[in-house]
Amino acid sequence: MTEPGEVLLELRGVEKNFGGVQAIRGCDFTVRQGAIIGLIGPNGAGKSTTIDVVAGFQKPDAGSIRFDGQEIGGMPAYKVSRLGLMRTFQSAREWAKLTVMENMLVAAPPRDRESVWRAILTPGKLREQEQVDRVLAREVMASLNLIKLKDERAGNLSGGQKRLLEFARILMARPRMVLLDEPLAGVNPVLSGRIADAIKTLREERITVLLVEHN
């Protein structure tokens, strides 16, 4: 288990090519536990590609990516996320036809609910766990001023509200680290302030943040 302040994410010599275009060349950096780190550069500099490679959405062509001492370069995204490393995207991605509450419940850690046999043999425990998740979801939504929208379909939210829902889902999922790809893009100034506060909340919850943002 990584202690506070120790290196959580480490990139060494990471490279990624798309045909004749080299999107990442010799990328080296570290992120320590509990930090909020900014990844800054002009459009086309390879920031989003770097996040893709770290989170498992792209395979690096060279170099090493280690998360809490474990090599994750080339590991698929679903395995990376199960280690506690998650990412958001420049455009908010929600389950549009589900309500805000249902989006939150989907983001809850699976625990034993991935097992079909447990669902069949212990339905009472699953219902009990869902009630616990609903209580937590309400608390998280209230902290981000989303509680009044809990029964609204997520697809009906504004761009800024969808961003806040992303942060709510992150808090619900309880990752160890999150990669935020331009979370303030296209958001009005009022909601931008709330999103900035949400980023600080992640750190208060001991979630390490790597942030791509122009502002």
JSON list of C-alpha atoms in Angstrom, two decimals:
[
{"chain": "A", "resi": 1, "resn": "MET", "atom": "CA", "xyz": [0.00, 0.00, 0.00]},
{"chain": "A", "resi": 2, "resn": "THR", "atom": "CA", "xyz": [1.50, 3.35, -1.05]},
{"chain": "A", "resi": 3, "resn": "GLU", "atom": "CA", "xyz": [2.04, 5.80, 1.83]},
{"chain": "A", "resi": 4, "resn": "PRO", "atom": "CA", "xyz": [1.01, 9.48, 1.41]},
{"chain": "A", "resi": 5, "resn": "GLY", "atom": "CA", "xyz": [3.57, 11.41, -0.58]},
{"chain": "A", "resi": 6, "resn": "GLU", "atom": "CA", "xyz": [5.16, 8.38, -2.21]},
{"chain": "A", "resi": 7, "resn": "VAL", "atom": "CA", "xyz": [5.21, 7.94, -5.99]},
{"chain": "A", "resi": 8, "resn": "LEU", "atom": "CA", "xyz": [1.92, 6.50, -7.19]},
{"chain": "A", "resi": 9, "resn": "LEU", "atom": "CA", "xyz": [2.26, 6.90, -10.99]},
{"chain": "A", "resi": 10, "resn": "GLU", "atom": "CA", "xyz": [5.55, 6.83, -12.89]},
{"chain": "A", "resi": 11, "resn": "LEU", "atom": "CA", "xyz": [6.19, 7.19, -16.63]},
{"chain": "A", "resi": 12, "resn": "ARG", "atom": "CA", "xyz": [9.63, 6.57, -18.09]},
{"chain": "A", "resi": 13, "resn": "GLY", "atom": "CA", "xyz": [10.51, 6.94, -21.80]},
{"chain": "A", "resi": 14, "resn": "VAL", "atom": "CA", "xyz": [6.90, 6.49, -22.95]},
{"chain": "A", "resi": 15, "resn": "GLU", "atom": "CA", "xyz": [6.30, 6.82, -26.70]},
{"chain": "A", "resi": 16, "resn": "LYS", "atom": "CA", "xyz": [3.25, 6.49, -28.95]},
{"chain": "A", "resi": 17, "resn": "ASN", "atom": "CA", "xyz": [3.13, 6.67, -32.74]},
{"chain": "A", "resi": 18, "resn": "PHE", "atom": "CA", "xyz": [0.21, 6.83, -35.14]},
{"chain": "A", "resi": 19, "resn": "GLY", "atom": "CA", "xyz": [1.64, 5.89, -38.50]},
{"chain": "A", "resi": 20, "resn": "GLY", "atom": "CA", "xyz": [4.28, 8.51, -39.25]},
{"chain": "A", "resi": 21, "resn": "VAL", "atom": "CA", "xyz": [3.10, 10.86, -36.50]},
{"chain": "A", "resi": 22, "resn": "GLN", "atom": "CA", "xyz": [4.83, 10.64, -33.13]},
{"chain": "A", "resi": 23, "resn": "ALA", "atom": "CA", "xyz": [2.24, 11.76, -30.58]},
{"chain": "A", "resi": 24, "resn": "ILE", "atom": "CA", "xyz": [4.41, 11.08, -27.51]},
{"chain": "A", "resi": 25, "resn": "ARG", "atom": "CA", "xyz": [8.21, 10.99, -27.40]},
{"chain": "A", "resi": 26, "resn": "GLY", "atom": "CA", "xyz": [10.31, 10.19, -24.36]},
{"chain": "A", "resi": 27, "resn": "CYS", "atom": "CA", "xyz": [7.64, 11.14, -21.81]},
{"chain": "A", "resi": 28, "resn": "ASP", "atom": "CA", "xyz": [8.90, 11.08, -18.22]},
{"chain": "A", "resi": 29, "resn": "PHE", "atom": "CA", "xyz": [7.07, 12.23, -15.11]},
{"chain": "A", "resi": 30, "resn": "THR", "atom": "CA", "xyz": [5.87, 11.06, -11.71]},
{"chain": "A", "resi": 31, "resn": "VAL", "atom": "CA", "xyz": [2.75, 11.78, -9.65]},
{"chain": "A", "resi": 32, "resn": "ARG", "atom": "CA", "xyz": [2.82, 11.40, -5.88]},
{"chain": "A", "resi": 33, "resn": "GLN", "atom": "CA", "xyz": [0.04, 10.11, -3.68]},
{"chain": "A", "resi": 34, "resn": "GLY", "atom": "CA", "xyz": [-2.45, 12.84, -2.74]},
{"chain": "A", "resi": 35, "resn": "ALA", "atom": "CA", "xyz": [-1.23, 15.40, -5.28]},
{"chain": "A", "resi": 36, "resn": "ILE", "atom": "CA", "xyz": [-3.07, 17.46, -7.86]},
{"chain": "A", "resi": 37, "resn": "ILE", "atom": "CA", "xyz": [-0.72, 17.68, -10.86]},
{"chain": "A", "resi": 38, "resn": "GLY", "atom": "CA", "xyz": [-1.31, 19.65, -14.06]},
{"chain": "A", "resi": 39, "resn": "LEU", "atom": "CA", "xyz": [-0.30, 18.30, -17.48]},
{"chain": "A", "resi": 40, "resn": "ILE", "atom": "CA", "xyz": [0.06, 21.43, -19.62]},
{"chain": "A", "resi": 41, "resn": "GLY", "atom": "CA", "xyz": [0.77, 22.01, -23.30]},
{"chain": "A", "resi": 42, "resn": "PRO", "atom": "CA", "xyz": [-0.68, 23.42, -26.54]},
{"chain": "A", "resi": 43, "resn": "ASN", "atom": "CA", "xyz": [-3.26, 21.62, -28.68]},
{"chain": "A", "resi": 44, "resn": "GLY", "atom": "CA", "xyz": [-1.67, 18.66, -30.40]},
{"chain": "A", "resi": 45, "resn": "ALA", "atom": "CA", "xyz": [1.06, 18.26, -27.80]},
{"chain": "A", "resi": 46, "resn": "GLY", "atom": "CA", "xyz": [-0.11, 14.74, -26.93]},
{"chain": "A", "resi": 47, "resn": "LYS", "atom": "CA", "xyz": [-1.72, 15.38, -23.54]},
{"chain": "A", "resi": 48, "resn": "SER", "atom": "CA", "xyz": [-4.90, 13.38, -24.17]},
{"chain": "A", "resi": 49, "resn": "THR", "atom": "CA", "xyz": [-2.90, 10.63, -25.87]},
{"chain": "A", "resi": 50, "resn": "THR", "atom": "CA", "xyz": [-0.73, 10.40, -22.76]},
{"chain": "A", "resi": 51, "resn": "ILE", "atom": "CA", "xyz": [-3.81, 9.96, -20.61]},
{"chain": "A", "resi": 52, "resn": "ASP", "atom": "CA", "xyz": [-5.16, 7.35, -23.06]},
{"chain": "A", "resi": 53, "resn": "VAL", "atom": "CA", "xyz": [-1.91, 5.38, -22.81]},
{"chain": "A", "resi": 54, "resn": "VAL", "atom": "CA", "xyz": [-1.83, 5.56, -19.01]},
{"chain": "A", "resi": 55, "resn": "ALA", "atom": "CA", "xyz": [-5.49, 4.54, -18.63]},
{"chain": "A", "resi": 56, "resn": "GLY", "atom": "CA", "xyz": [-5.20, 1.61, -21.05]},
{"chain": "A", "resi": 57, "resn": "PHE", "atom": "CA", "xyz": [-7.18, 3.01, -23.99]},
{"chain": "A", "resi": 58, "resn": "GLN", "atom": "CA", "xyz": [-4.01, 2.97, -26.13]},
{"chain": "A", "resi": 59, "resn": "LYS", "atom": "CA", "xyz": [-0.93, 0.74, -25.98]},
{"chain": "A", "resi": 60, "resn": "PRO", "atom": "CA", "xyz": [2.44, 2.51, -25.67]},
{"chain": "A", "resi": 61, "resn": "ASP", "atom": "CA", "xyz": [5.02, 1.73, -28.34]},
{"chain": "A", "resi": 62, "resn": "ALA", "atom": "CA", "xyz": [7.89, 2.08, -25.89]},
{"chain": "A", "resi": 63, "resn": "GLY", "atom": "CA", "xyz": [8.65, 2.92, -22.29]},
{"chain": "A", "resi": 64, "resn": "SER", "atom": "CA", "xyz": [7.35, 1.98, -18.86]},
{"chain": "A", "resi": 65, "resn": "ILE", "atom": "CA", "xyz": [4.17, 2.99, -17.01]},
{"chain": "A", "resi": 66, "resn": "ARG", "atom": "CA", "xyz": [4.00, 1.93, -13.37]},
{"chain": "A", "resi": 67, "resn": "PHE", "atom": "CA", "xyz": [1.08, 2.42, -10.99]},
{"chain": "A", "resi": 68, "resn": "ASP", "atom": "CA", "xyz": [1.89, 1.79, -7.33]},
{"chain": "A", "resi": 69, "resn": "GLY", "atom": "CA", "xyz": [4.94, -0.16, -8.47]},
{"chain": "A", "resi": 70, "resn": "GLN", "atom": "CA", "xyz": [3.05, -2.37, -10.92]},
{"chain": "A", "resi": 71, "resn": "GLU", "atom": "CA", "xyz": [3.71, -2.21, -14.66]},
{"chain": "A", "resi": 72, "resn": "ILE", "atom": "CA", "xyz": [0.46, -1.28, -16.44]},
{"chain": "A", "resi": 73, "resn": "GLY", "atom": "CA", "xyz": [1.75, -0.27, -19.89]},
{"chain": "A", "resi": 74, "resn": "GLY", "atom": "CA", "xyz": [-0.38, -2.11, -22.45]},
{"chain": "A", "resi": 75, "resn": "MET", "atom": "CA", "xyz": [-2.87, -3.35, -19.83]},
{"chain": "A", "resi": 76, "resn": "PRO", "atom": "CA", "xyz": [-6.51, -2.98, -21.02]},
{"chain": "A", "resi": 77, "resn": "ALA", "atom": "CA", "xyz": [-8.57, -0.14, -19.55]},
{"chain": "A", "resi": 78, "resn": "TYR", "atom": "CA", "xyz": [-10.93, -2.33, -17.51]},
{"chain": "A", "resi": 79, "resn": "LYS", "atom": "CA", "xyz": [-7.99, -3.94, -15.69]},
{"chain": "A", "resi": 80, "resn": "VAL", "atom": "CA", "xyz": [-6.35, -0.56, -15.07]},
{"chain": "A", "resi": 81, "resn": "SER", "atom": "CA", "xyz": [-9.59, 0.78, -13.60]},
{"chain": "A", "resi": 82, "resn": "ARG", "atom": "CA", "xyz": [-9.84, -2.21, -11.25]},
{"chain": "A", "resi": 83, "resn": "LEU", "atom": "CA", "xyz": [-6.46, -1.23, -9.85]},
{"chain": "A", "resi": 84, "resn": "GLY", "atom": "CA", "xyz": [-8.02, 2.11, -8.88]},
{"chain": "A", "resi": 85, "resn": "LEU", "atom": "CA", "xyz": [-6.84, 4.30, -11.80]},
{"chain": "A", "resi": 86, "resn": "MET", "atom": "CA", "xyz": [-9.68, 5.93, -13.77]},
{"chain": "A", "resi": 87, "resn": "ARG", "atom": "CA", "xyz": [-10.08, 8.72, -16.32]},
{"chain": "A", "resi": 88, "resn": "THR", "atom": "CA", "xyz": [-12.63, 11.20, -17.59]},
{"chain": "A", "resi": 89, "resn": "PHE", "atom": "CA", "xyz": [-12.93, 12.53, -21.15]},
{"chain": "A", "resi": 90, "resn": "GLN", "atom": "CA", "xyz": [-13.07, 15.97, -22.78]},
{"chain": "A", "resi": 91, "resn": "SER", "atom": "CA", "xyz": [-16.76, 15.34, -23.49]},
{"chain": "A", "resi": 92, "resn": "ALA", "atom": "CA", "xyz": [-18.79, 14.12, -20.51]},
{"chain": "A", "resi": 93, "resn": "ARG", "atom": "CA", "xyz": [-19.88, 10.50, -20.90]},
{"chain": "A", "resi": 94, "resn": "GLU", "atom": "CA", "xyz": [-23.02, 9.57, -19.01]},
{"chain": "A", "resi": 95, "resn": "TRP", "atom": "CA", "xyz": [-25.67, 6.88, -19.42]},
{"chain": "A", "resi": 96, "resn": "ALA", "atom": "CA", "xyz": [-28.12, 9.30, -21.02]},
{"chain": "A", "resi": 97, "resn": "LYS", "atom": "CA", "xyz": [-31.29, 7.21, -20.63]},
{"chain": "A", "resi": 98, "resn": "LEU", "atom": "CA", "xyz": [-30.65, 6.43, -16.97]},
{"chain": "A", "resi": 99, "resn": "THR", "atom": "CA", "xyz": [-31.52, 8.83, -14.17]},
{"chain": "A", "resi": 100, "resn": "VAL", "atom": "CA", "xyz": [-28.83, 10.63, -12.23]},
{"chain": "A", "resi": 101, "resn": "MET", "atom": "CA", "xyz": [-29.37, 8.24, -9.31]},
{"chain": "A", "resi": 102, "resn": "GLU", "atom": "CA", "xyz": [-29.11, 5.21, -11.61]},
{"chain": "A", "resi": 103, "resn": "ASN", "atom": "CA", "xyz": [-25.85, 6.59, -13.04]},
{"chain": "A", "resi": 104, "resn": "MET", "atom": "CA", "xyz": [-24.55, 6.80, -9.50]},
{"chain": "A", "resi": 105, "resn": "LEU", "atom": "CA", "xyz": [-25.55, 3.24, -8.63]},
{"chain": "A", "resi": 106, "resn": "VAL", "atom": "CA", "xyz": [-23.88, 1.89, -11.77]},
{"chain": "A", "resi": 107, "resn": "ALA", "atom": "CA", "xyz": [-20.64, 3.58, -10.65]},
{"chain": "A", "resi": 108, "resn": "ALA", "atom": "CA", "xyz": [-20.69, 1.95, -7.21]},
{"chain": "A", "resi": 109, "resn": "PRO", "atom": "CA", "xyz": [-17.92, -0.62, -6.59]},
{"chain": "A", "resi": 110, "resn": "PRO", "atom": "CA", "xyz": [-19.19, -4.08, -7.70]},
{"chain": "A", "resi": 111, "resn": "ARG", "atom": "CA", "xyz": [-18.09, -5.96, -4.56]},
{"chain": "A", "resi": 112, "resn": "ASP", "atom": "CA", "xyz": [-19.82, -9.35, -4.87]},
{"chain": "A", "resi": 113, "resn": "ARG", "atom": "CA", "xyz": [-22.44, -8.23, -7.37]},
{"chain": "A", "resi": 114, "resn": "GLU", "atom": "CA", "xyz": [-20.50, -9.43, -10.41]},
{"chain": "A", "resi": 115, "resn": "SER", "atom": "CA", "xyz": [-21.27, -13.01, -9.45]},
{"chain": "A", "resi": 116, "resn": "VAL", "atom": "CA", "xyz": [-24.49, -14.36, -11.00]},
{"chain": "A", "resi": 117, "resn": "TRP", "atom": "CA", "xyz": [-24.69, -17.13, -8.40]},
{"chain": "A", "resi": 118, "resn": "ARG", "atom": "CA", "xyz": [-24.48, -14.66, -5.52]},
{"chain": "A", "resi": 119, "resn": "ALA", "atom": "CA", "xyz": [-27.29, -12.66, -7.11]},
{"chain": "A", "resi": 120, "resn": "ILE", "atom": "CA", "xyz": [-29.44, -15.80, -7.31]},
{"chain": "A", "resi": 121, "resn": "LEU", "atom": "CA", "xyz": [-28.58, -17.27, -3.92]},
{"chain": "A", "resi": 122, "resn": "THR", "atom": "CA", "xyz": [-28.39, -14.10, -1.80]},
{"chain": "A", "resi": 123, "resn": "PRO", "atom": "CA", "xyz": [-30.81, -11.54, -3.30]},
{"chain": "A", "resi": 124, "resn": "GLY", "atom": "CA", "xyz": [-31.54, -10.09, 0.15]},
{"chain": "A", "resi": 125, "resn": "LYS", "atom": "CA", "xyz": [-27.89, -9.12, 0.67]},
{"chain": "A", "resi": 126, "resn": "LEU", "atom": "CA", "xyz": [-27.82, -7.47, -2.75]},
{"chain": "A", "resi": 127, "resn": "ARG", "atom": "CA", "xyz": [-30.92, -5.40, -1.95]},
{"chain": "A", "resi": 128, "resn": "GLU", "atom": "CA", "xyz": [-29.36, -4.43, 1.39]},
{"chain": "A", "resi": 129, "resn": "GLN", "atom": "CA", "xyz": [-26.15, -3.34, -0.34]},
{"chain": "A", "resi": 130, "resn": "GLU", "atom": "CA", "xyz": [-28.13, -1.30, -2.89]},
{"chain": "A", "resi": 131, "resn": "GLN", "atom": "CA", "xyz": [-29.80, 0.59, -0.05]},
{"chain": "A", "resi": 132, "resn": "VAL", "atom": "CA", "xyz": [-26.37, 1.37, 1.41]},
{"chain": "A", "resi": 133, "resn": "ASP", "atom": "CA", "xyz": [-25.24, 2.57, -2.04]},
{"chain": "A", "resi": 134, "resn": "ARG", "atom": "CA", "xyz": [-28.33, 4.78, -2.38]},
{"chain": "A", "resi": 135, "resn": "VAL", "atom": "CA", "xyz": [-27.56, 6.48, 0.92]},
{"chain": "A", "resi": 136, "resn": "LEU", "atom": "CA", "xyz": [-23.97, 7.14, -0.17]},
{"chain": "A", "resi": 137, "resn": "ALA", "atom": "CA", "xyz": [-25.14, 8.35, -3.60]},
{"chain": "A", "resi": 138, "resn": "ARG", "atom": "CA", "xyz": [-27.50, 10.86, -1.98]},
{"chain": "A", "resi": 139, "resn": "GLU", "atom": "CA", "xyz": [-24.69, 12.18, 0.23]},
{"chain": "A", "resi": 140, "resn": "VAL", "atom": "CA", "xyz": [-22.34, 12.59, -2.74]},
{"chain": "A", "resi": 141, "resn": "MET", "atom": "CA", "xyz": [-25.00, 14.24, -4.92]},
{"chain": "A", "resi": 142, "resn": "ALA", "atom": "CA", "xyz": [-25.92, 16.61, -2.11]},
{"chain": "A", "resi": 143, "resn": "SER", "atom": "CA", "xyz": [-22.27, 17.66, -1.72]},
{"chain": "A", "resi": 144, "resn": "LEU", "atom": "CA", "xyz": [-22.19, 18.61, -5.43]},
{"chain": "A", "resi": 145, "resn": "ASN", "atom": "CA", "xyz": [-25.67, 20.22, -5.51]},
{"chain": "A", "resi": 146, "resn": "LEU", "atom": "CA", "xyz": [-27.09, 17.46, -7.71]},
{"chain": "A", "resi": 147, "resn": "ILE", "atom": "CA", "xyz": [-29.60, 15.97, -5.27]},
{"chain": "A", "resi": 148, "resn": "LYS", "atom": "CA", "xyz": [-32.56, 17.84, -6.81]},
{"chain": "A", "resi": 149, "resn": "LEU", "atom": "CA", "xyz": [-31.73, 16.18, -10.14]},
{"chain": "A", "resi": 150, "resn": "LYS", "atom": "CA", "xyz": [-31.56, 12.61, -8.83]},
{"chain": "A", "resi": 151, "resn": "ASP", "atom": "CA", "xyz": [-34.65, 11.49, -10.79]},
{"chain": "A", "resi": 152, "resn": "GLU", "atom": "CA", "xyz": [-33.77, 13.43, -13.97]},
{"chain": "A", "resi": 153, "resn": "ARG", "atom": "CA", "xyz": [-32.51, 11.54, -17.00]},
{"chain": "A", "resi": 154, "resn": "ALA", "atom": "CA", "xyz": [-28.79, 12.22, -17.30]},
{"chain": "A", "resi": 155, "resn": "GLY", "atom": "CA", "xyz": [-29.13, 13.06, -20.98]},
{"chain": "A", "resi": 156, "resn": "ASN", "atom": "CA", "xyz": [-31.25, 16.09, -20.07]},
{"chain": "A", "resi": 157, "resn": "LEU", "atom": "CA", "xyz": [-28.55, 17.73, -17.94]},
{"chain": "A", "resi": 158, "resn": "SER", "atom": "CA", "xyz": [-26.55, 20.75, -19.06]},
{"chain": "A", "resi": 159, "resn": "GLY", "atom": "CA", "xyz": [-22.88, 20.33, -19.98]},
{"chain": "A", "resi": 160, "resn": "GLY", "atom": "CA", "xyz": [-21.73, 21.61, -16.60]},
{"chain": "A", "resi": 161, "resn": "GLN", "atom": "CA", "xyz": [-24.18, 19.38, -14.72]},
{"chain": "A", "resi": 162, "resn": "LYS", "atom": "CA", "xyz": [-22.92, 16.37, -16.66]},
{"chain": "A", "resi": 163, "resn": "ARG", "atom": "CA", "xyz": [-19.40, 17.28, -15.59]},
{"chain": "A", "resi": 164, "resn": "LEU", "atom": "CA", "xyz": [-20.51, 17.41, -11.96]},
{"chain": "A", "resi": 165, "resn": "LEU", "atom": "CA", "xyz": [-22.18, 14.02, -12.42]},
{"chain": "A", "resi": 166, "resn": "GLU", "atom": "CA", "xyz": [-18.82, 12.68, -13.61]},
{"chain": "A", "resi": 167, "resn": "PHE", "atom": "CA", "xyz": [-17.21, 13.87, -10.39]},
{"chain": "A", "resi": 168, "resn": "ALA", "atom": "CA", "xyz": [-20.06, 12.36, -8.38]},
{"chain": "A", "resi": 169, "resn": "ARG", "atom": "CA", "xyz": [-19.53, 9.02, -10.09]},
{"chain": "A", "resi": 170, "resn": "ILE", "atom": "CA", "xyz": [-15.80, 9.22, -9.39]},
{"chain": "A", "resi": 171, "resn": "LEU", "atom": "CA", "xyz": [-16.48, 9.78, -5.68]},
{"chain": "A", "resi": 172, "resn": "MET", "atom": "CA", "xyz": [-18.94, 6.88, -5.79]},
{"chain": "A", "resi": 173, "resn": "ALA", "atom": "CA", "xyz": [-16.42, 4.56, -7.45]},
{"chain": "A", "resi": 174, "resn": "ARG", "atom": "CA", "xyz": [-13.67, 5.42, -4.94]},
{"chain": "A", "resi": 175, "resn": "PRO", "atom": "CA", "xyz": [-10.59, 5.16, -7.21]},
{"chain": "A", "resi": 176, "resn": "ARG", "atom": "CA", "xyz": [-7.09, 5.80, -5.90]},
{"chain": "A", "resi": 177, "resn": "MET", "atom": "CA", "xyz": [-6.25, 8.14, -8.78]},
{"chain": "A", "resi": 178, "resn": "VAL", "atom": "CA", "xyz": [-8.21, 9.89, -11.54]},
{"chain": "A", "resi": 179, "resn": "LEU", "atom": "CA", "xyz": [-7.04, 11.42, -14.83]},
{"chain": "A", "resi": 180, "resn": "LEU", "atom": "CA", "xyz": [-9.14, 14.48, -15.72]},
{"chain": "A", "resi": 181, "resn": "ASP", "atom": "CA", "xyz": [-9.07, 15.50, -19.40]},
{"chain": "A", "resi": 182, "resn": "GLU", "atom": "CA", "xyz": [-10.01, 19.21, -19.62]},
{"chain": "A", "resi": 183, "resn": "PRO", "atom": "CA", "xyz": [-12.86, 19.10, -17.08]},
{"chain": "A", "resi": 184, "resn": "LEU", "atom": "CA", "xyz": [-13.65, 22.82, -17.53]},
{"chain": "A", "resi": 185, "resn": "ALA", "atom": "CA", "xyz": [-14.01, 22.67, -21.33]},
{"chain": "A", "resi": 186, "resn": "GLY", "atom": "CA", "xyz": [-17.27, 24.33, -22.46]},
{"chain": "A", "resi": 187, "resn": "VAL", "atom": "CA", "xyz": [-18.51, 24.97, -18.91]},
{"chain": "A", "resi": 188, "resn": "ASN", "atom": "CA", "xyz": [-19.95, 28.32, -17.83]},
{"chain": "A", "resi": 189, "resn": "PRO", "atom": "CA", "xyz": [-18.08, 30.33, -15.14]},
{"chain": "A", "resi": 190, "resn": "VAL", "atom": "CA", "xyz": [-20.55, 29.53, -12.33]},
{"chain": "A", "resi": 191, "resn": "LEU", "atom": "CA", "xyz": [-20.31, 25.78, -12.82]},
{"chain": "A", "resi": 192, "resn": "SER", "atom": "CA", "xyz": [-16.55, 26.08, -13.43]},
{"chain": "A", "resi": 193, "resn": "GLY", "atom": "CA", "xyz": [-16.19, 27.25, -9.83]},
{"chain": "A", "resi": 194, "resn": "ARG", "atom": "CA", "xyz": [-18.21, 24.27, -8.58]},
{"chain": "A", "resi": 195, "resn": "ILE", "atom": "CA", "xyz": [-16.09, 21.90, -10.66]},
{"chain": "A", "resi": 196, "resn": "ALA", "atom": "CA", "xyz": [-12.90, 23.45, -9.26]},
{"chain": "A", "resi": 197, "resn": "ASP", "atom": "CA", "xyz": [-14.30, 22.84, -5.77]},
{"chain": "A", "resi": 198, "resn": "ALA", "atom": "CA", "xyz": [-15.12, 19.25, -6.81]},
{"chain": "A", "resi": 199, "resn": "ILE", "atom": "CA", "xyz": [-11.48, 18.71, -7.81]},
{"chain": "A", "resi": 200, "resn": "LYS", "atom": "CA", "xyz": [-10.40, 19.88, -4.36]},
{"chain": "A", "resi": 201, "resn": "THR", "atom": "CA", "xyz": [-12.93, 17.47, -2.87]},
{"chain": "A", "resi": 202, "resn": "LEU", "atom": "CA", "xyz": [-11.21, 14.61, -4.68]},
{"chain": "A", "resi": 203, "resn": "ARG", "atom": "CA", "xyz": [-7.96, 15.47, -2.92]},
{"chain": "A", "resi": 204, "resn": "GLU", "atom": "CA", "xyz": [-9.75, 15.76, 0.42]},
{"chain": "A", "resi": 205, "resn": "GLU", "atom": "CA", "xyz": [-11.02, 12.23, -0.21]},
{"chain": "A", "resi": 206, "resn": "ARG", "atom": "CA", "xyz": [-7.40, 11.11, -0.76]},
{"chain": "A", "resi": 207, "resn": "ILE", "atom": "CA", "xyz": [-7.88, 10.66, -4.50]},
{"chain": "A", "resi": 208, "resn": "THR", "atom": "CA", "xyz": [-4.77, 11.64, -6.48]},
{"chain": "A", "resi": 209, "resn": "VAL", "atom": "CA", "xyz": [-5.43, 13.83, -9.56]},
{"chain": "A", "resi": 210, "resn": "LEU", "atom": "CA", "xyz": [-3.61, 14.29, -12.87]},
{"chain": "A", "resi": 211, "resn": "LEU", "atom": "CA", "xyz": [-5.29, 17.21, -14.61]},
{"chain": "A", "resi": 212, "resn": "VAL", "atom": "CA", "xyz": [-5.14, 18.24, -18.28]},
{"chain": "A", "resi": 213, "resn": "GLU", "atom": "CA", "xyz": [-6.40, 21.81, -18.60]},
{"chain": "A", "resi": 214, "resn": "HIS", "atom": "CA", "xyz": [-5.54, 24.97, -20.54]},
{"chain": "A", "resi": 215, "resn": "ASN", "atom": "CA", "xyz": [-6.84, 27.30, -17.81]}
]
